[in-house]
Short mmCIF file of C-alpha atoms and ligand atoms in Angstrom, two decimals:
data_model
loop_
_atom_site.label_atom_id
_atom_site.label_comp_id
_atom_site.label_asym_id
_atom_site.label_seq_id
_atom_site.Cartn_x
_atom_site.Cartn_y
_atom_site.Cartn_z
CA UNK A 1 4.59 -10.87 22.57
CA UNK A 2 2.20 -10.50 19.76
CA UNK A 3 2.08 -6.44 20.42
CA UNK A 4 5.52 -6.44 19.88
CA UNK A 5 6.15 -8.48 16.91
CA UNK A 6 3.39 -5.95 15.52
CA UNK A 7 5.20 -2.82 16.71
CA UNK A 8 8.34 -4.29 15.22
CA UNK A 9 6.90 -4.48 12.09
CA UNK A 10 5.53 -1.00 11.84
CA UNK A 11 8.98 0.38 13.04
CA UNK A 12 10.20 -0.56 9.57
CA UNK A 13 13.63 -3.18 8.47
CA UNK A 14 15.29 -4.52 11.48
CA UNK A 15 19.13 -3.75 10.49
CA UNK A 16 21.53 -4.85 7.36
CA UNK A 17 20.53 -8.50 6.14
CA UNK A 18 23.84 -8.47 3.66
CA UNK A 19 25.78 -6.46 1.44
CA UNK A 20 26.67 -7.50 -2.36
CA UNK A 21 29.50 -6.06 -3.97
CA UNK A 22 31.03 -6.46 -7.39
CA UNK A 23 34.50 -8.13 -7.71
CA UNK A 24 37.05 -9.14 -9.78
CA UNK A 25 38.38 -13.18 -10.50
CA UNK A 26 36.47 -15.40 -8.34
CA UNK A 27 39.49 -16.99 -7.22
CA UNK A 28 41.44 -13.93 -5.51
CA UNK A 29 37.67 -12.86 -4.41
CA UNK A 30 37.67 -16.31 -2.20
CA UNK A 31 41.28 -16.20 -1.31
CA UNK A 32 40.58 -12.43 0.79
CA UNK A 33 37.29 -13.28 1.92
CA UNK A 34 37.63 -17.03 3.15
CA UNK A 35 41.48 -17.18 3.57
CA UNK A 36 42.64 -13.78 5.09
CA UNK A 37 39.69 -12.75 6.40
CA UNK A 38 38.92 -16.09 7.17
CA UNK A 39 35.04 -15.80 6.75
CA UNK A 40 33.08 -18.82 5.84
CA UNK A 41 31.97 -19.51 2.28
CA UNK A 42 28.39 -20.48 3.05
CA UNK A 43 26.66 -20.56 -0.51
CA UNK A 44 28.44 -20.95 -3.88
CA UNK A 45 26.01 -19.96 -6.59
CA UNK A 46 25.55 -18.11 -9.72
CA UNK A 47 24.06 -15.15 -10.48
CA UNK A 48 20.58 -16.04 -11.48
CA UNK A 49 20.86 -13.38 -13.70
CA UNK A 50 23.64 -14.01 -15.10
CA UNK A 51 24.45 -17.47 -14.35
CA UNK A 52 27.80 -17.67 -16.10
CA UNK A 53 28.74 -15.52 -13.16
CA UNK A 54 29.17 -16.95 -9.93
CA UNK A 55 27.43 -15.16 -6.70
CA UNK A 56 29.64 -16.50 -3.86
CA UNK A 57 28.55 -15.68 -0.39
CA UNK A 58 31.09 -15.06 2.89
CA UNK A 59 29.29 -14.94 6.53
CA UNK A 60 29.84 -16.37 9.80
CA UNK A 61 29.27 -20.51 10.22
CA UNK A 62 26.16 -20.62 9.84
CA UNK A 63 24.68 -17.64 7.54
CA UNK A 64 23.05 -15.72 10.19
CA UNK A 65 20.94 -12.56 8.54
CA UNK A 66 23.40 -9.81 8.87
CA UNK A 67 26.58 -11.74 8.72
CA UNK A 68 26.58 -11.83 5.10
CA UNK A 69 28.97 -10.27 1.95
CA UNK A 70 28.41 -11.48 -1.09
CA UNK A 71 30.11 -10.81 -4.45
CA UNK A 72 29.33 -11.18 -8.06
CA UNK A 73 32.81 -11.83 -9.88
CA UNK A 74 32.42 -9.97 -12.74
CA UNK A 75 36.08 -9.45 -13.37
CA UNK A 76 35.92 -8.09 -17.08
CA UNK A 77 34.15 -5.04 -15.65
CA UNK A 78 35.66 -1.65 -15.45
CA UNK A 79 36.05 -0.23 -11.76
CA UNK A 80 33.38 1.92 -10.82
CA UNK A 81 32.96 5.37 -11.69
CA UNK A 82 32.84 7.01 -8.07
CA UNK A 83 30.34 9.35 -7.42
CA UNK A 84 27.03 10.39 -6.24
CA UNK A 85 24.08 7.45 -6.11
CA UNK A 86 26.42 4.40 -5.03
CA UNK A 87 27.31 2.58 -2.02
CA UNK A 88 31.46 2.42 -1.96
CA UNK A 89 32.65 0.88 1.92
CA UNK A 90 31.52 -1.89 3.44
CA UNK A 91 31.75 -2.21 7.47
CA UNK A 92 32.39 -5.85 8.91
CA UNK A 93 32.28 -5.86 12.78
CA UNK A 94 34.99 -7.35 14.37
CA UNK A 95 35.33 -7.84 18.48
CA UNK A 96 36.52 -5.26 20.81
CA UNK A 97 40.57 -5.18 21.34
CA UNK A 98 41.03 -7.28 17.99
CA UNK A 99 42.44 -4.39 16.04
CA UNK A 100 45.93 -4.86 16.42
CA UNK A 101 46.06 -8.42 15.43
CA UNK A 102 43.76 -7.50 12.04
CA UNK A 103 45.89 -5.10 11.44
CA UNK A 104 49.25 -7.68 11.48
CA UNK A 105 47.49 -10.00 9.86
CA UNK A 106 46.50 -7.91 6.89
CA UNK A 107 50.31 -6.72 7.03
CA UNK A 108 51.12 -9.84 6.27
CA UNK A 109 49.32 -10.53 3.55
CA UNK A 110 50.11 -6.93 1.68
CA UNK A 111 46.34 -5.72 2.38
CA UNK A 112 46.69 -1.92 1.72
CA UNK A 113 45.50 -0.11 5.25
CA UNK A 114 45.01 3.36 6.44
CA UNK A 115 45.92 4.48 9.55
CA UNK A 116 43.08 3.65 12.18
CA UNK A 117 40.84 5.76 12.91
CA UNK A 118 37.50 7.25 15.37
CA UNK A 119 34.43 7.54 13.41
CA UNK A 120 31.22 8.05 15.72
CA UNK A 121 33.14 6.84 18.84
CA UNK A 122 34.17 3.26 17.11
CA UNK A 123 37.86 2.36 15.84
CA UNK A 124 37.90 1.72 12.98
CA UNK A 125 40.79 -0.24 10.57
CA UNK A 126 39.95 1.01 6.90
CA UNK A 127 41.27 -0.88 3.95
CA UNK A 128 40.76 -1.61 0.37
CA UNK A 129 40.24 -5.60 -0.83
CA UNK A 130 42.19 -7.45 -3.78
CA UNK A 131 39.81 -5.75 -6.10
CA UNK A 132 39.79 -2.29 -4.78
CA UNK A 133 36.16 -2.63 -2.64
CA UNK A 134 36.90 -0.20 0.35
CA UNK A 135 36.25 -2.47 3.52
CA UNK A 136 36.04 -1.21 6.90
CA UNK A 137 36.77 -3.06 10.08
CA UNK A 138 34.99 -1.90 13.18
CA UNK A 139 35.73 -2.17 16.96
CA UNK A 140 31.93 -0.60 17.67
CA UNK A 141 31.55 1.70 20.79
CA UNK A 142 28.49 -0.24 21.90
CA UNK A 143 27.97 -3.74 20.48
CA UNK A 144 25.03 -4.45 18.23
CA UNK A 145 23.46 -7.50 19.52
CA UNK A 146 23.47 -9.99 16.73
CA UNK A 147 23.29 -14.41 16.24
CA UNK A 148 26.96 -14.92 15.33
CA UNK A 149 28.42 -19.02 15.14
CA UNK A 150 32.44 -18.95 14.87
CA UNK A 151 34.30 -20.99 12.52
CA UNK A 152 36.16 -23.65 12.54
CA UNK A 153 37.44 -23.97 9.01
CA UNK A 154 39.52 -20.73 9.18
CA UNK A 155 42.68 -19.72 10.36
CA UNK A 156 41.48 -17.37 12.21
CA UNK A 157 40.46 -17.55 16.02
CA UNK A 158 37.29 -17.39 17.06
CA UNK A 159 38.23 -14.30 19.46
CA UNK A 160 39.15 -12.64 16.45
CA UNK A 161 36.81 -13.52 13.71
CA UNK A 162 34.79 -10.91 11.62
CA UNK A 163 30.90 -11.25 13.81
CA UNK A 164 28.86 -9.92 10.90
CA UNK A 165 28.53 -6.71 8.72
CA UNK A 166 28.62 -3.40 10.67
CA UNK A 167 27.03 -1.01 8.05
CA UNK A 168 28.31 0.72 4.76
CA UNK A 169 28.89 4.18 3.06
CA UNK A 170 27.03 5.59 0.44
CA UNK A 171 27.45 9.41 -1.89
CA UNK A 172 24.22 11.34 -1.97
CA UNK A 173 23.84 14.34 -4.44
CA UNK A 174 21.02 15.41 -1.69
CA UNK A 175 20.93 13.75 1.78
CA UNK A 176 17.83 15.15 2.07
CA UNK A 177 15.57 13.32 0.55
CA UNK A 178 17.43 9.69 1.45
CA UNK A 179 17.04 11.20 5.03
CA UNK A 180 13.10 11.49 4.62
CA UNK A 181 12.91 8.05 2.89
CA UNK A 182 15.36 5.89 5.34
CA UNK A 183 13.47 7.52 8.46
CA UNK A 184 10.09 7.64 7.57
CA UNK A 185 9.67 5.00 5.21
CA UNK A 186 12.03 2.51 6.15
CA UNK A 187 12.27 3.49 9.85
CA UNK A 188 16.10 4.70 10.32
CA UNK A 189 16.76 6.33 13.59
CA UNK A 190 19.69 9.32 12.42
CA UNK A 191 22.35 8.43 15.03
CA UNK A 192 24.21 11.77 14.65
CA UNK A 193 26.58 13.41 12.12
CA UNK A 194 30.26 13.92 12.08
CA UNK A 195 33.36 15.06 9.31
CA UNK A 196 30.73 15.32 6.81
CA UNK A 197 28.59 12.01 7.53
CA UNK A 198 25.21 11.43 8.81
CA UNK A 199 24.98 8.12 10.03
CA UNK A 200 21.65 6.50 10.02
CA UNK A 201 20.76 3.58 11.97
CA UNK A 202 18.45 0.99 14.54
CA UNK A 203 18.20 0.26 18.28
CA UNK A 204 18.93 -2.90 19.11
CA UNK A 205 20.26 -4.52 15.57
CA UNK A 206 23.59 -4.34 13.34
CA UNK A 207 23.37 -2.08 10.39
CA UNK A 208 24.68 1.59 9.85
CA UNK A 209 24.05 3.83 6.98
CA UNK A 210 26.68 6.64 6.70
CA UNK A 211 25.07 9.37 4.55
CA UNK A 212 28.11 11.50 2.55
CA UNK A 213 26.68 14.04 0.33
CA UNK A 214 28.84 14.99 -2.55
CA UNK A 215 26.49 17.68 -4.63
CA UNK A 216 29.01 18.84 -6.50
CA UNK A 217 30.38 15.92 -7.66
CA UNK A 218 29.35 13.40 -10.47
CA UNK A 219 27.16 10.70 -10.95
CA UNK A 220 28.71 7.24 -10.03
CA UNK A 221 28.43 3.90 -11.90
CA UNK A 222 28.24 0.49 -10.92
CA UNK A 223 32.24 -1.44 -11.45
CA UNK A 224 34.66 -3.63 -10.20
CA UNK A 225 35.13 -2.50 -6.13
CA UNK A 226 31.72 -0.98 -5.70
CA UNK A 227 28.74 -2.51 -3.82
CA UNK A 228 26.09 -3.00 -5.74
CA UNK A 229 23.46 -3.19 -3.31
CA UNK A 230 21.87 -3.36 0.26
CA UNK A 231 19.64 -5.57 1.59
CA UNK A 232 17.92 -4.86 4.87
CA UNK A 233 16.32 -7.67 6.86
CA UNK A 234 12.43 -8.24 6.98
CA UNK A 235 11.12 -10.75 9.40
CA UNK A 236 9.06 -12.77 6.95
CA UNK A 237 6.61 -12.36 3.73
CA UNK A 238 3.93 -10.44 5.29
CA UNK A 239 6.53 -8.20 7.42
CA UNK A 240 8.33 -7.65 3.37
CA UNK A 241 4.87 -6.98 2.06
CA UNK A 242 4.08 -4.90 4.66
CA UNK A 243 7.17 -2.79 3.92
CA UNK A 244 6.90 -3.58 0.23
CA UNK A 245 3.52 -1.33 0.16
CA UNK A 246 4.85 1.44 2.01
CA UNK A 247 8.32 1.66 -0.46
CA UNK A 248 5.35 1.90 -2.95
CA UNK A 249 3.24 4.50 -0.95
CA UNK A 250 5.88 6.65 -0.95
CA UNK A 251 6.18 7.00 -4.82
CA UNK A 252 8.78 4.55 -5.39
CA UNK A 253 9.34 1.56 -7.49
CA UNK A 254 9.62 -1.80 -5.78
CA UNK A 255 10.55 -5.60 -8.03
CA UNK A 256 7.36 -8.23 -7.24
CA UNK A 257 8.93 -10.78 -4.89
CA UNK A 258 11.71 -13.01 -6.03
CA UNK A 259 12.50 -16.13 -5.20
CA UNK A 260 16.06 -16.17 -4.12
CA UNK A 261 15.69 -20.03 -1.85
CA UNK A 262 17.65 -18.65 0.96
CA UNK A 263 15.47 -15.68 1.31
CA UNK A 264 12.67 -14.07 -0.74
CA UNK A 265 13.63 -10.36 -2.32
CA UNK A 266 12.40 -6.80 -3.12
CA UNK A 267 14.72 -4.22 -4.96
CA UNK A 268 14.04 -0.53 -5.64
CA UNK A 269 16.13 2.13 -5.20
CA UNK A 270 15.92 4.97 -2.76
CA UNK A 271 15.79 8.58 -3.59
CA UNK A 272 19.73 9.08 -4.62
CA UNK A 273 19.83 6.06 -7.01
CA UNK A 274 21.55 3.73 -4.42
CA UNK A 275 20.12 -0.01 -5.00
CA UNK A 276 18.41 -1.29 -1.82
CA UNK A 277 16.43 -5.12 -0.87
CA UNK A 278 14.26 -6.11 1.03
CA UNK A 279 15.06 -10.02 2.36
CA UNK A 280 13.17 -12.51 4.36
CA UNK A 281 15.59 -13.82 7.59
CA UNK A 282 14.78 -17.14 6.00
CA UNK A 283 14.42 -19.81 5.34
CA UNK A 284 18.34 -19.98 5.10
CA UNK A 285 21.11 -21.10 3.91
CA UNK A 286 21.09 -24.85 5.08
CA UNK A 287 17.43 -25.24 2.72
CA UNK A 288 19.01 -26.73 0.10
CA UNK A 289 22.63 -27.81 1.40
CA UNK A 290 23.40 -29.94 4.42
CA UNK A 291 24.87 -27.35 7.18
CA UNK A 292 27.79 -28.73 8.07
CA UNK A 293 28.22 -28.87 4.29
CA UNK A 294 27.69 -25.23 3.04
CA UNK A 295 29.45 -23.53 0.16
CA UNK A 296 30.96 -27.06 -0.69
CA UNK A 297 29.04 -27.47 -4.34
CA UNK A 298 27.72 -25.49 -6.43
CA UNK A 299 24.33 -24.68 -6.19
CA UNK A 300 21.52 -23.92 -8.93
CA UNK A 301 17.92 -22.99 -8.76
CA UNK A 302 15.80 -25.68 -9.89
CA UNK A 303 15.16 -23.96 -13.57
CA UNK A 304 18.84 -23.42 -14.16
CA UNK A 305 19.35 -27.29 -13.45
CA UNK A 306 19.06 -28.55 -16.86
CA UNK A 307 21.74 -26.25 -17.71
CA UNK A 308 23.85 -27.09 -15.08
CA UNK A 309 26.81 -28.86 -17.45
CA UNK A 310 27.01 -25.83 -19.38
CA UNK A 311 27.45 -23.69 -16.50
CA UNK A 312 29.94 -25.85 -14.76
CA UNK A 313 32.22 -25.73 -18.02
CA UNK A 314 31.73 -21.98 -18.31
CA UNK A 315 32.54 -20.95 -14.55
CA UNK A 316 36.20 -20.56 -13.71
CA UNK A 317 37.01 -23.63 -11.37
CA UNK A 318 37.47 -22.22 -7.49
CA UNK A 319 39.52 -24.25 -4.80
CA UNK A 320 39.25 -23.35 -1.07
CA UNK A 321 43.05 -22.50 -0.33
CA UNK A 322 44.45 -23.03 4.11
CA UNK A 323 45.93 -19.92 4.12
CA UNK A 324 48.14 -19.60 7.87
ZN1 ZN B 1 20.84 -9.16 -2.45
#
């Protein structure tokens, strides 16, 4: 057991931890995320940042690692400038033959969709959210194995739910050199390439990186619809200082550890400019909230307590809305 855990941690990140994107108003951000797509709201917090901006934070019941999109609502932002350097779909894995009832259901609710489509042997049900994020749902080929806890407080099934996040798509001026740093540094196996993508990935745990390399294109900016970054999982502190040293090693410029209280982070970017994190599995969501409680209140880190009227007054007020 011990050799393993050891080999696990010199293999590199074990697969996606979550995905943050930027959005527009909070409100239509929950609506999609919790009511349509009928993912649970598991933390509601504020950018610590930023914290007259809310960081809001879908995943499956109970916040598994891997399960998780998060947005910052920063609606008086411009939409992103697409290009090179930026991560622009997010995958969310959704159970074999459920396709045809995510695609009604999105019907319903006016959801622009394309046409579904193969990509690497999975079907997949492309389409863009309120704020124009490109989403992706995927029927995989094989399964990643993954914790997943339905919910209850949805409207949608529990044969049907979203299971976690399946991967995402970034532009690369030069895939090159994110190949070299993904494989050797981070430990990416490259699962193949197809149409233009190389798709990067790990046995045995959820989280795809689809490499598109647009060199003759433009640098991209950070705006309304566009992640903002991608944070891959690390088993605990010494596994993310382990991993912390070698983004370092390898000439680039990892944060110190931050706090987050759900999970501790390192950022740096990799080669092509796209933002990456390291996070801890835990300790979790349910440190500071009572489980069967989460995303109920809003919740601050202990130094942004004092301020916590002020905030309240400046945040746009959110309600959960039943959608059918
Ligand atoms: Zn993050």
């Amino acid at each position: 057991m011990a050799a393993q855990y050891y080999l696990t941690h010199m293999d590199g990140v074990n697969g996606l931890h979550h995905i943050t994107a930027i959005a527009g108003p909070a409100q239509e951000n929950l609506d999609f995320y919790a009511g349509v797509l009928g993912m649970r709201l598991v933390k509601k917090s504020v950018n610590q940042d930023d914290p007259g901006t809310y960081h809001l934070f879908y995943a499956d019941a109970e916040g598994h690692p891997g399960s998780d999109l998060t947005f910052f609502p920063w609606a008086e932002m411009a939409p992103p400038r697409i290009g090179y350097g930026l991560a622009l779909e997010a995958a969310l894995e959704v159970p074999a033959g459920s396709l045809d009832f995510w695609g009604s259901r999105l019907q319903k609710y006016g959801v622009p969709l394309g046409a579904v489509e193969q990509r690497f042997g999975d079907r997949v049900l492309p389409l863009v959210d309120p704020h124009g994020l490109k989403v992706a749902l995927v029927e995989p080929r094989v399964t990643p194995q993954r914790a997943f806890t339905p919910w209850d407080g949805g409207s949608v099934p529990h044969e049907r739910q979203v299971r976690g996040l399946y991967g995402a798509q970034v532009w690369e001026h030069e895939a090159e050199m994110t190949e070299t740093f993904v494989t050797d540094v981070l430990g990416f196996e490259r699962l193949g390439e197809e149409n233009g993508v190389i798709r990067y990935g790990f046995e045995g745990s959820a989280g795809v990186l689809d490499v598109r390399e647009t060199p003759e294109g433009r640098r991209g900016a950070w705006g309304v619809g566009c992640i903002h970054h991608l944070a891959w999982r690390v088993d605990d502190e010494e596994h993310q200082h382990e991993m912390r040293s070698r983004v370092e090693a390898s000439g680039h410029h990892p944060t110190p550890v931050i706090d987050r209280f759900w999970f501790k982070s390192v950022y740096f970017k990799e080669p092509g400019g796209v933002l990456f994190e390291l996070a801890t599995d835990g300790p979790g969501f349910a440190v500071d909230e009572d489980a069967a409680h989460l995303g109920e209140t809003l919740v601050l880190p202990p130094w942004l307590e004092p301020a916590r009227p002020r905030i309240e007054e400046v945040l746009p007020p959110l309600k959960l809305h039943q959608v059918a």
